[in-house]
């Protein structure tokens, strides 16, 4: 499995920037780093429910739910490989 296959539309063309893919990726990264929606929301300055909504959108785009432990592992490995 490639990084692009795992991260789907979170891998935007053109590298870093403020594209929607980059913003979603930073939210996912914060969630993966903190391990909880509440902690990630605090770090990002969002309401926890807003972050959960964004995590559902990430799941729609990647076909991998970051709230599921095995799928979160897949996303975390793909993110790590991309660095």
PDB file of N, CA and C in Angstrom:
ATOM      1  N   UNK A   1       0.838  -1.165   0.000  1.00  0.00           N
ATOM      2  CA  UNK A   1       0.000   0.000   0.000  1.00  0.00           C
ATOM      3  C   UNK A   1       0.895   1.243   0.000  1.00  0.00           C
ATOM      4  N   UNK A   2       0.543   2.205  -0.822  1.00  0.00           N
ATOM      5  CA  UNK A   2       1.325   3.433  -0.894  1.00  0.00           C
ATOM      6  C   UNK A   2       0.763   4.476   0.053  1.00  0.00           C
ATOM      7  N   UNK A   3       1.565   5.475   0.310  1.00  0.00           N
ATOM      8  CA  UNK A   3       1.124   6.593   1.145  1.00  0.00           C
ATOM      9  C   UNK A   3      -0.113   7.238   0.551  1.00  0.00           C
ATOM     10  N   UNK A   4      -0.113   7.432  -0.768  1.00  0.00           N
ATOM     11  CA  UNK A   4      -1.239   8.059  -1.440  1.00  0.00           C
ATOM     12  C   UNK A   4      -2.503   7.206  -1.320  1.00  0.00           C
ATOM     13  N   UNK A   5      -2.327   5.891  -1.387  1.00  0.00           N
ATOM     14  CA  UNK A   5      -3.481   5.002  -1.258  1.00  0.00           C
ATOM     15  C   UNK A   5      -4.076   5.085   0.145  1.00  0.00           C
ATOM     16  N   UNK A   6      -3.235   5.218   1.151  1.00  0.00           N
ATOM     17  CA  UNK A   6      -3.719   5.274   2.524  1.00  0.00           C
ATOM     18  C   UNK A   6      -4.326   6.627   2.871  1.00  0.00           C
ATOM     19  N   UNK A   7      -3.710   7.698   2.393  1.00  0.00           N
ATOM     20  CA  UNK A   7      -4.160   9.036   2.775  1.00  0.00           C
ATOM     21  C   UNK A   7      -5.167   9.637   1.803  1.00  0.00           C
ATOM     22  N   UNK A   8      -5.345   9.015   0.660  1.00  0.00           N
ATOM     23  CA  UNK A   8      -6.361   9.489  -0.278  1.00  0.00           C
ATOM     24  C   UNK A   8      -6.210  10.954  -0.633  1.00  0.00           C
ATOM     25  N   UNK A   9      -7.306  11.686  -0.527  1.00  0.00           N
ATOM     26  CA  UNK A   9      -7.325  13.096  -0.921  1.00  0.00           C
ATOM     27  C   UNK A   9      -6.633  14.020   0.073  1.00  0.00           C
ATOM     28  N   UNK A  10      -6.095  13.470   1.163  1.00  0.00           N
ATOM     29  CA  UNK A  10      -5.327  14.312   2.080  1.00  0.00           C
ATOM     30  C   UNK A  10      -3.962  14.642   1.527  1.00  0.00           C
ATOM     31  N   UNK A  11      -3.538  13.902   0.518  1.00  0.00           N
ATOM     32  CA  UNK A  11      -2.264  14.167  -0.144  1.00  0.00           C
ATOM     33  C   UNK A  11      -2.568  15.067  -1.329  1.00  0.00           C
ATOM     34  N   UNK A  12      -2.384  16.359  -1.119  1.00  0.00           N
ATOM     35  CA  UNK A  12      -2.699  17.310  -2.174  1.00  0.00           C
ATOM     36  C   UNK A  12      -1.525  17.559  -3.084  1.00  0.00           C
ATOM     37  N   UNK A  13      -1.777  17.981  -4.307  1.00  0.00           N
ATOM     38  CA  UNK A  13      -0.686  18.309  -5.216  1.00  0.00           C
ATOM     39  C   UNK A  13       0.027  19.582  -4.776  1.00  0.00           C
ATOM     40  N   UNK A  14       1.279  19.677  -5.095  1.00  0.00           N
ATOM     41  CA  UNK A  14       2.005  20.916  -4.868  1.00  0.00           C
ATOM     42  C   UNK A  14       2.672  21.048  -3.520  1.00  0.00           C
ATOM     43  N   UNK A  15       2.637  20.035  -2.702  1.00  0.00           N
ATOM     44  CA  UNK A  15       3.357  20.080  -1.440  1.00  0.00           C
ATOM     45  C   UNK A  15       2.673  20.911  -0.377  1.00  0.00           C
ATOM     46  N   UNK A  16       3.489  21.511   0.504  1.00  0.00           N
ATOM     47  CA  UNK A  16       2.972  22.235   1.659  1.00  0.00           C
ATOM     48  C   UNK A  16       2.276  23.521   1.235  1.00  0.00           C
ATOM     49  N   UNK A  17       1.443  23.995   2.115  1.00  0.00           N
ATOM     50  CA  UNK A  17       0.700  25.212   1.874  1.00  0.00           C
ATOM     51  C   UNK A  17      -0.547  25.224   2.712  1.00  0.00           C
ATOM     52  N   UNK A  18      -1.521  26.006   2.294  1.00  0.00           N
ATOM     53  CA  UNK A  18      -2.760  26.084   3.051  1.00  0.00           C
ATOM     54  C   UNK A  18      -3.931  25.541   2.251  1.00  0.00           C
ATOM     55  N   UNK A  19      -3.676  24.573   1.406  1.00  0.00           N
ATOM     56  CA  UNK A  19      -4.754  23.944   0.648  1.00  0.00           C
ATOM     57  C   UNK A  19      -5.664  23.197   1.617  1.00  0.00           C
ATOM     58  N   UNK A  20      -6.912  22.921   1.209  1.00  0.00           N
ATOM     59  CA  UNK A  20      -7.789  22.142   2.087  1.00  0.00           C
ATOM     60  C   UNK A  20      -7.167  20.816   2.510  1.00  0.00           C
ATOM     61  N   UNK A  21      -6.425  20.174   1.609  1.00  0.00           N
ATOM     62  CA  UNK A  21      -5.778  18.909   1.952  1.00  0.00           C
ATOM     63  C   UNK A  21      -4.741  19.109   3.051  1.00  0.00           C
ATOM     64  N   UNK A  22      -3.992  20.191   2.992  1.00  0.00           N
ATOM     65  CA  UNK A  22      -2.971  20.471   4.000  1.00  0.00           C
ATOM     66  C   UNK A  22      -3.609  20.764   5.350  1.00  0.00           C
ATOM     67  N   UNK A  23      -4.694  21.535   5.348  1.00  0.00           N
ATOM     68  CA  UNK A  23      -5.387  21.856   6.593  1.00  0.00           C
ATOM     69  C   UNK A  23      -5.965  20.588   7.217  1.00  0.00           C
ATOM     70  N   UNK A  24      -6.623  19.746   6.418  1.00  0.00           N
ATOM     71  CA  UNK A  24      -7.154  18.485   6.938  1.00  0.00           C
ATOM     72  C   UNK A  24      -6.021  17.614   7.460  1.00  0.00           C
ATOM     73  N   UNK A  25      -4.902  17.598   6.741  1.00  0.00           N
ATOM     74  CA  UNK A  25      -3.757  16.802   7.169  1.00  0.00           C
ATOM     75  C   UNK A  25      -3.205  17.269   8.499  1.00  0.00           C
ATOM     76  N   UNK A  26      -3.177  18.584   8.730  1.00  0.00           N
ATOM     77  CA  UNK A  26      -2.659  19.095  10.003  1.00  0.00           C
ATOM     78  C   UNK A  26      -3.603  18.736  11.141  1.00  0.00           C
ATOM     79  N   UNK A  27      -4.909  18.716  10.870  1.00  0.00           N
ATOM     80  CA  UNK A  27      -5.869  18.302  11.903  1.00  0.00           C
ATOM     81  C   UNK A  27      -5.707  16.828  12.216  1.00  0.00           C
ATOM     82  N   UNK A  28      -5.513  16.032  11.178  1.00  0.00           N
ATOM     83  CA  UNK A  28      -5.286  14.605  11.387  1.00  0.00           C
ATOM     84  C   UNK A  28      -3.989  14.384  12.161  1.00  0.00           C
ATOM     85  N   UNK A  29      -2.934  15.081  11.788  1.00  0.00           N
ATOM     86  CA  UNK A  29      -1.650  14.953  12.478  1.00  0.00           C
ATOM     87  C   UNK A  29      -1.792  15.290  13.960  1.00  0.00           C
ATOM     88  N   UNK A  30      -2.490  16.367  14.264  1.00  0.00           N
ATOM     89  CA  UNK A  30      -2.686  16.757  15.662  1.00  0.00           C
ATOM     90  C   UNK A  30      -3.471  15.692  16.407  1.00  0.00           C
ATOM     91  N   UNK A  31      -4.504  15.157  15.774  1.00  0.00           N
ATOM     92  CA  UNK A  31      -5.293  14.090  16.403  1.00  0.00           C
ATOM     93  C   UNK A  31      -4.431  12.851  16.643  1.00  0.00           C
ATOM     94  N   UNK A  32      -3.645  12.463  15.653  1.00  0.00           N
ATOM     95  CA  UNK A  32      -2.786  11.289  15.812  1.00  0.00           C
ATOM     96  C   UNK A  32      -1.726  11.515  16.884  1.00  0.00           C
ATOM     97  N   UNK A  33      -1.189  12.730  16.952  1.00  0.00           N
ATOM     98  CA  UNK A  33      -0.159  13.035  17.942  1.00  0.00           C
ATOM     99  C   UNK A  33      -0.696  13.064  19.371  1.00  0.00           C
ATOM    100  N   UNK A  34      -1.912  13.578  19.546  1.00  0.00           N
ATOM    101  CA  UNK A  34      -2.466  13.705  20.895  1.00  0.00           C
ATOM    102  C   UNK A  34      -3.208  12.452  21.338  1.00  0.00           C
ATOM    103  N   UNK A  35      -3.794  11.714  20.384  1.00  0.00           N
ATOM    104  CA  UNK A  35      -4.509  10.496  20.726  1.00  0.00           C
ATOM    105  C   UNK A  35      -5.947  10.677  21.146  1.00  0.00           C
ATOM    106  N   UNK A  36      -6.416  11.925  21.219  1.00  0.00           N
ATOM    107  CA  UNK A  36      -7.817  12.136  21.581  1.00  0.00           C
ATOM    108  C   UNK A  36      -8.363  13.373  20.883  1.00  0.00           C
ATOM    109  N   UNK A  37      -9.654  13.324  20.609  1.00  0.00           N
ATOM    110  CA  UNK A  37     -10.301  14.463  19.952  1.00  0.00           C
ATOM    111  C   UNK A  37     -10.316  15.681  20.867  1.00  0.00           C
ATOM    112  N   UNK A  38     -10.516  15.474  22.154  1.00  0.00           N
ATOM    113  CA  UNK A  38     -10.552  16.614  23.081  1.00  0.00           C
ATOM    114  C   UNK A  38      -9.205  17.326  23.147  1.00  0.00           C
ATOM    115  N   UNK A  39      -8.135  16.559  23.281  1.00  0.00           N
ATOM    116  CA  UNK A  39      -6.798  17.162  23.361  1.00  0.00           C
ATOM    117  C   UNK A  39      -6.429  17.838  22.040  1.00  0.00           C
ATOM    118  N   UNK A  40      -6.748  17.185  20.934  1.00  0.00           N
ATOM    119  CA  UNK A  40      -6.443  17.773  19.622  1.00  0.00           C
ATOM    120  C   UNK A  40      -7.241  19.058  19.412  1.00  0.00           C
ATOM    121  N   UNK A  41      -8.502  19.047  19.802  1.00  0.00           N
ATOM    122  CA  UNK A  41      -9.336  20.245  19.654  1.00  0.00           C
ATOM    123  C   UNK A  41      -8.778  21.395  20.475  1.00  0.00           C
ATOM    124  N   UNK A  42      -8.352  21.116  21.695  1.00  0.00           N
ATOM    125  CA  UNK A  42      -7.743  22.177  22.522  1.00  0.00           C
ATOM    126  C   UNK A  42      -6.507  22.753  21.840  1.00  0.00           C
ATOM    127  N   UNK A  43      -5.652  21.871  21.326  1.00  0.00           N
ATOM    128  CA  UNK A  43      -4.421  22.322  20.678  1.00  0.00           C
ATOM    129  C   UNK A  43      -4.712  23.155  19.427  1.00  0.00           C
ATOM    130  N   UNK A  44      -5.778  22.784  18.703  1.00  0.00           N
ATOM    131  CA  UNK A  44      -6.127  23.487  17.465  1.00  0.00           C
ATOM    132  C   UNK A  44      -7.045  24.687  17.687  1.00  0.00           C
ATOM    133  N   UNK A  45      -7.547  24.844  18.909  1.00  0.00           N
ATOM    134  CA  UNK A  45      -8.458  25.945  19.190  1.00  0.00           C
ATOM    135  C   UNK A  45      -9.848  25.721  18.616  1.00  0.00           C
ATOM    136  N   UNK A  46     -10.263  24.453  18.545  1.00  0.00           N
ATOM    137  CA  UNK A  46     -11.575  24.093  18.025  1.00  0.00           C
ATOM    138  C   UNK A  46     -12.436  23.501  19.127  1.00  0.00           C
ATOM    139  N   UNK A  47     -13.745  23.520  18.927  1.00  0.00           N
ATOM    140  CA  UNK A  47     -14.642  22.793  19.807  1.00  0.00           C
ATOM    141  C   UNK A  47     -14.461  21.303  19.494  1.00  0.00           C
ATOM    142  N   UNK A  48     -14.482  20.433  20.508  1.00  0.00           N
ATOM    143  CA  UNK A  48     -14.280  19.003  20.246  1.00  0.00           C
ATOM    144  C   UNK A  48     -15.241  18.426  19.197  1.00  0.00           C
ATOM    145  N   UNK A  49     -16.487  18.869  19.199  1.00  0.00           N
ATOM    146  CA  UNK A  49     -17.425  18.347  18.209  1.00  0.00           C
ATOM    147  C   UNK A  49     -17.047  18.794  16.798  1.00  0.00           C
ATOM    148  N   UNK A  50     -16.509  19.994  16.672  1.00  0.00           N
ATOM    149  CA  UNK A  50     -16.044  20.464  15.359  1.00  0.00           C
ATOM    150  C   UNK A  50     -14.926  19.574  14.843  1.00  0.00           C
ATOM    151  N   UNK A  51     -14.017  19.204  15.733  1.00  0.00           N
ATOM    152  CA  UNK A  51     -12.929  18.317  15.315  1.00  0.00           C
ATOM    153  C   UNK A  51     -13.478  16.946  14.941  1.00  0.00           C
ATOM    154  N   UNK A  52     -14.432  16.435  15.700  1.00  0.00           N
ATOM    155  CA  UNK A  52     -15.025  15.136  15.353  1.00  0.00           C
ATOM    156  C   UNK A  52     -15.702  15.186  13.984  1.00  0.00           C
ATOM    157  N   UNK A  53     -16.362  16.304  13.683  1.00  0.00           N
ATOM    158  CA  UNK A  53     -16.957  16.471  12.348  1.00  0.00           C
ATOM    159  C   UNK A  53     -15.883  16.415  11.274  1.00  0.00           C
ATOM    160  N   UNK A  54     -14.762  17.049  11.528  1.00  0.00           N
ATOM    161  CA  UNK A  54     -13.659  17.048  10.561  1.00  0.00           C
ATOM    162  C   UNK A  54     -13.040  15.656  10.420  1.00  0.00           C
ATOM    163  N   UNK A  55     -12.982  14.926  11.520  1.00  0.00           N
ATOM    164  CA  UNK A  55     -12.485  13.548  11.452  1.00  0.00           C
ATOM    165  C   UNK A  55     -13.414  12.675  10.606  1.00  0.00           C
ATOM    166  N   UNK A  56     -14.719  12.912  10.704  1.00  0.00           N
ATOM    167  CA  UNK A  56     -15.653  12.171   9.843  1.00  0.00           C
ATOM    168  C   UNK A  56     -15.429  12.526   8.377  1.00  0.00           C
ATOM    169  N   UNK A  57     -15.144  13.797   8.097  1.00  0.00           N
ATOM    170  CA  UNK A  57     -14.860  14.213   6.719  1.00  0.00           C
ATOM    171  C   UNK A  57     -13.582  13.546   6.212  1.00  0.00           C
ATOM    172  N   UNK A  58     -12.568  13.473   7.072  1.00  0.00           N
ATOM    173  CA  UNK A  58     -11.324  12.785   6.711  1.00  0.00           C
ATOM    174  C   UNK A  58     -11.620  11.315   6.412  1.00  0.00           C
ATOM    175  N   UNK A  59     -12.483  10.694   7.214  1.00  0.00           N
ATOM    176  CA  UNK A  59     -12.858   9.294   6.971  1.00  0.00           C
ATOM    177  C   UNK A  59     -13.561   9.153   5.621  1.00  0.00           C
ATOM    178  N   UNK A  60     -14.416  10.115   5.280  1.00  0.00           N
ATOM    179  CA  UNK A  60     -15.098  10.082   3.980  1.00  0.00           C
ATOM    180  C   UNK A  60     -14.096  10.171   2.826  1.00  0.00           C
ATOM    181  N   UNK A  61     -13.090  11.014   2.987  1.00  0.00           N
ATOM    182  CA  UNK A  61     -12.117  11.242   1.912  1.00  0.00           C
ATOM    183  C   UNK A  61     -11.109  10.106   1.765  1.00  0.00           C
ATOM    184  N   UNK A  62     -10.723   9.514   2.879  1.00  0.00           N
ATOM    185  CA  UNK A  62      -9.665   8.496   2.847  1.00  0.00           C
ATOM    186  C   UNK A  62     -10.201   7.070   2.876  1.00  0.00           C
ATOM    187  N   UNK A  63     -11.460   6.918   3.209  1.00  0.00           N
ATOM    188  CA  UNK A  63     -12.070   5.597   3.418  1.00  0.00           C
ATOM    189  C   UNK A  63     -11.398   4.876   4.581  1.00  0.00           C
ATOM    190  N   UNK A  64     -10.823   5.653   5.493  1.00  0.00           N
ATOM    191  CA  UNK A  64     -10.209   5.132   6.709  1.00  0.00           C
ATOM    192  C   UNK A  64     -10.621   6.037   7.856  1.00  0.00           C
ATOM    193  N   UNK A  65     -11.232   5.457   8.868  1.00  0.00           N
ATOM    194  CA  UNK A  65     -11.742   6.230   9.994  1.00  0.00           C
ATOM    195  C   UNK A  65     -10.646   6.388  11.042  1.00  0.00           C
ATOM    196  N   UNK A  66     -10.147   7.603  11.261  1.00  0.00           N
ATOM    197  CA  UNK A  66      -9.073   7.781  12.236  1.00  0.00           C
ATOM    198  C   UNK A  66      -9.493   7.464  13.670  1.00  0.00           C
ATOM    199  N   UNK A  67     -10.794   7.311  13.915  1.00  0.00           N
ATOM    200  CA  UNK A  67     -11.264   6.956  15.256  1.00  0.00           C
ATOM    201  C   UNK A  67     -11.168   5.456  15.513  1.00  0.00           C
ATOM    202  N   UNK A  68     -10.971   4.663  14.460  1.00  0.00           N
ATOM    203  CA  UNK A  68     -10.807   3.218  14.589  1.00  0.00           C
ATOM    204  C   UNK A  68      -9.316   2.919  14.792  1.00  0.00           C
ATOM    205  N   UNK A  69      -8.956   2.176  15.848  1.00  0.00           N
ATOM    206  CA  UNK A  69      -7.529   1.976  16.155  1.00  0.00           C
ATOM    207  C   UNK A  69      -6.693   1.407  15.004  1.00  0.00           C
ATOM    208  N   UNK A  70      -7.174   0.396  14.289  1.00  0.00           N
ATOM    209  CA  UNK A  70      -6.385  -0.194  13.199  1.00  0.00           C
ATOM    210  C   UNK A  70      -6.263   0.767  12.024  1.00  0.00           C
ATOM    211  N   UNK A  71      -7.337   1.448  11.719  1.00  0.00           N
ATOM    212  CA  UNK A  71      -7.282   2.394  10.617  1.00  0.00           C
ATOM    213  C   UNK A  71      -6.441   3.618  10.986  1.00  0.00           C
ATOM    214  N   UNK A  72      -6.488   3.999  12.257  1.00  0.00           N
ATOM    215  CA  UNK A  72      -5.633   5.097  12.729  1.00  0.00           C
ATOM    216  C   UNK A  72      -4.167   4.720  12.581  1.00  0.00           C
ATOM    217  N   UNK A  73      -3.842   3.468  12.880  1.00  0.00           N
ATOM    218  CA  UNK A  73      -2.463   2.991  12.707  1.00  0.00           C
ATOM    219  C   UNK A  73      -2.039   3.094  11.246  1.00  0.00           C
ATOM    220  N   UNK A  74      -2.912   2.686  10.336  1.00  0.00           N
ATOM    221  CA  UNK A  74      -2.608   2.785   8.903  1.00  0.00           C
ATOM    222  C   UNK A  74      -2.343   4.233   8.510  1.00  0.00           C
ATOM    223  N   UNK A  75      -3.194   5.151   8.977  1.00  0.00           N
ATOM    224  CA  UNK A  75      -3.016   6.564   8.647  1.00  0.00           C
ATOM    225  C   UNK A  75      -1.721   7.110   9.260  1.00  0.00           C
ATOM    226  N   UNK A  76      -1.421   6.694  10.477  1.00  0.00           N
ATOM    227  CA  UNK A  76      -0.212   7.171  11.144  1.00  0.00           C
ATOM    228  C   UNK A  76       1.038   6.665  10.432  1.00  0.00           C
ATOM    229  N   UNK A  77       1.043   5.420  10.009  1.00  0.00           N
ATOM    230  CA  UNK A  77       2.190   4.882   9.272  1.00  0.00           C
ATOM    231  C   UNK A  77       2.348   5.605   7.947  1.00  0.00           C
ATOM    232  N   UNK A  78       1.240   5.808   7.231  1.00  0.00           N
ATOM    233  CA  UNK A  78       1.303   6.519   5.951  1.00  0.00           C
ATOM    234  C   UNK A  78       1.817   7.942   6.134  1.00  0.00           C
ATOM    235  N   UNK A  79       1.387   8.590   7.204  1.00  0.00           N
ATOM    236  CA  UNK A  79       1.846   9.954   7.493  1.00  0.00           C
ATOM    237  C   UNK A  79       3.335   9.949   7.786  1.00  0.00           C
ATOM    238  N   UNK A  80       3.799   8.961   8.558  1.00  0.00           N
ATOM    239  CA  UNK A  80       5.204   8.869   8.920  1.00  0.00           C
ATOM    240  C   UNK A  80       6.077   8.613   7.693  1.00  0.00           C
ATOM    241  N   UNK A  81       5.616   7.740   6.819  1.00  0.00           N
ATOM    242  CA  UNK A  81       6.368   7.449   5.594  1.00  0.00           C
ATOM    243  C   UNK A  81       6.507   8.701   4.734  1.00  0.00           C
ATOM    244  N   UNK A  82       5.500   9.558   4.772  1.00  0.00           N
ATOM    245  CA  UNK A  82       5.511  10.769   3.955  1.00  0.00           C
ATOM    246  C   UNK A  82       6.475  11.836   4.438  1.00  0.00           C
ATOM    247  N   UNK A  83       6.966  11.719   5.662  1.00  0.00           N
ATOM    248  CA  UNK A  83       7.883  12.744   6.200  1.00  0.00           C
ATOM    249  C   UNK A  83       9.282  12.511   5.725  1.00  0.00           C
TER     250      UNK A  83
END
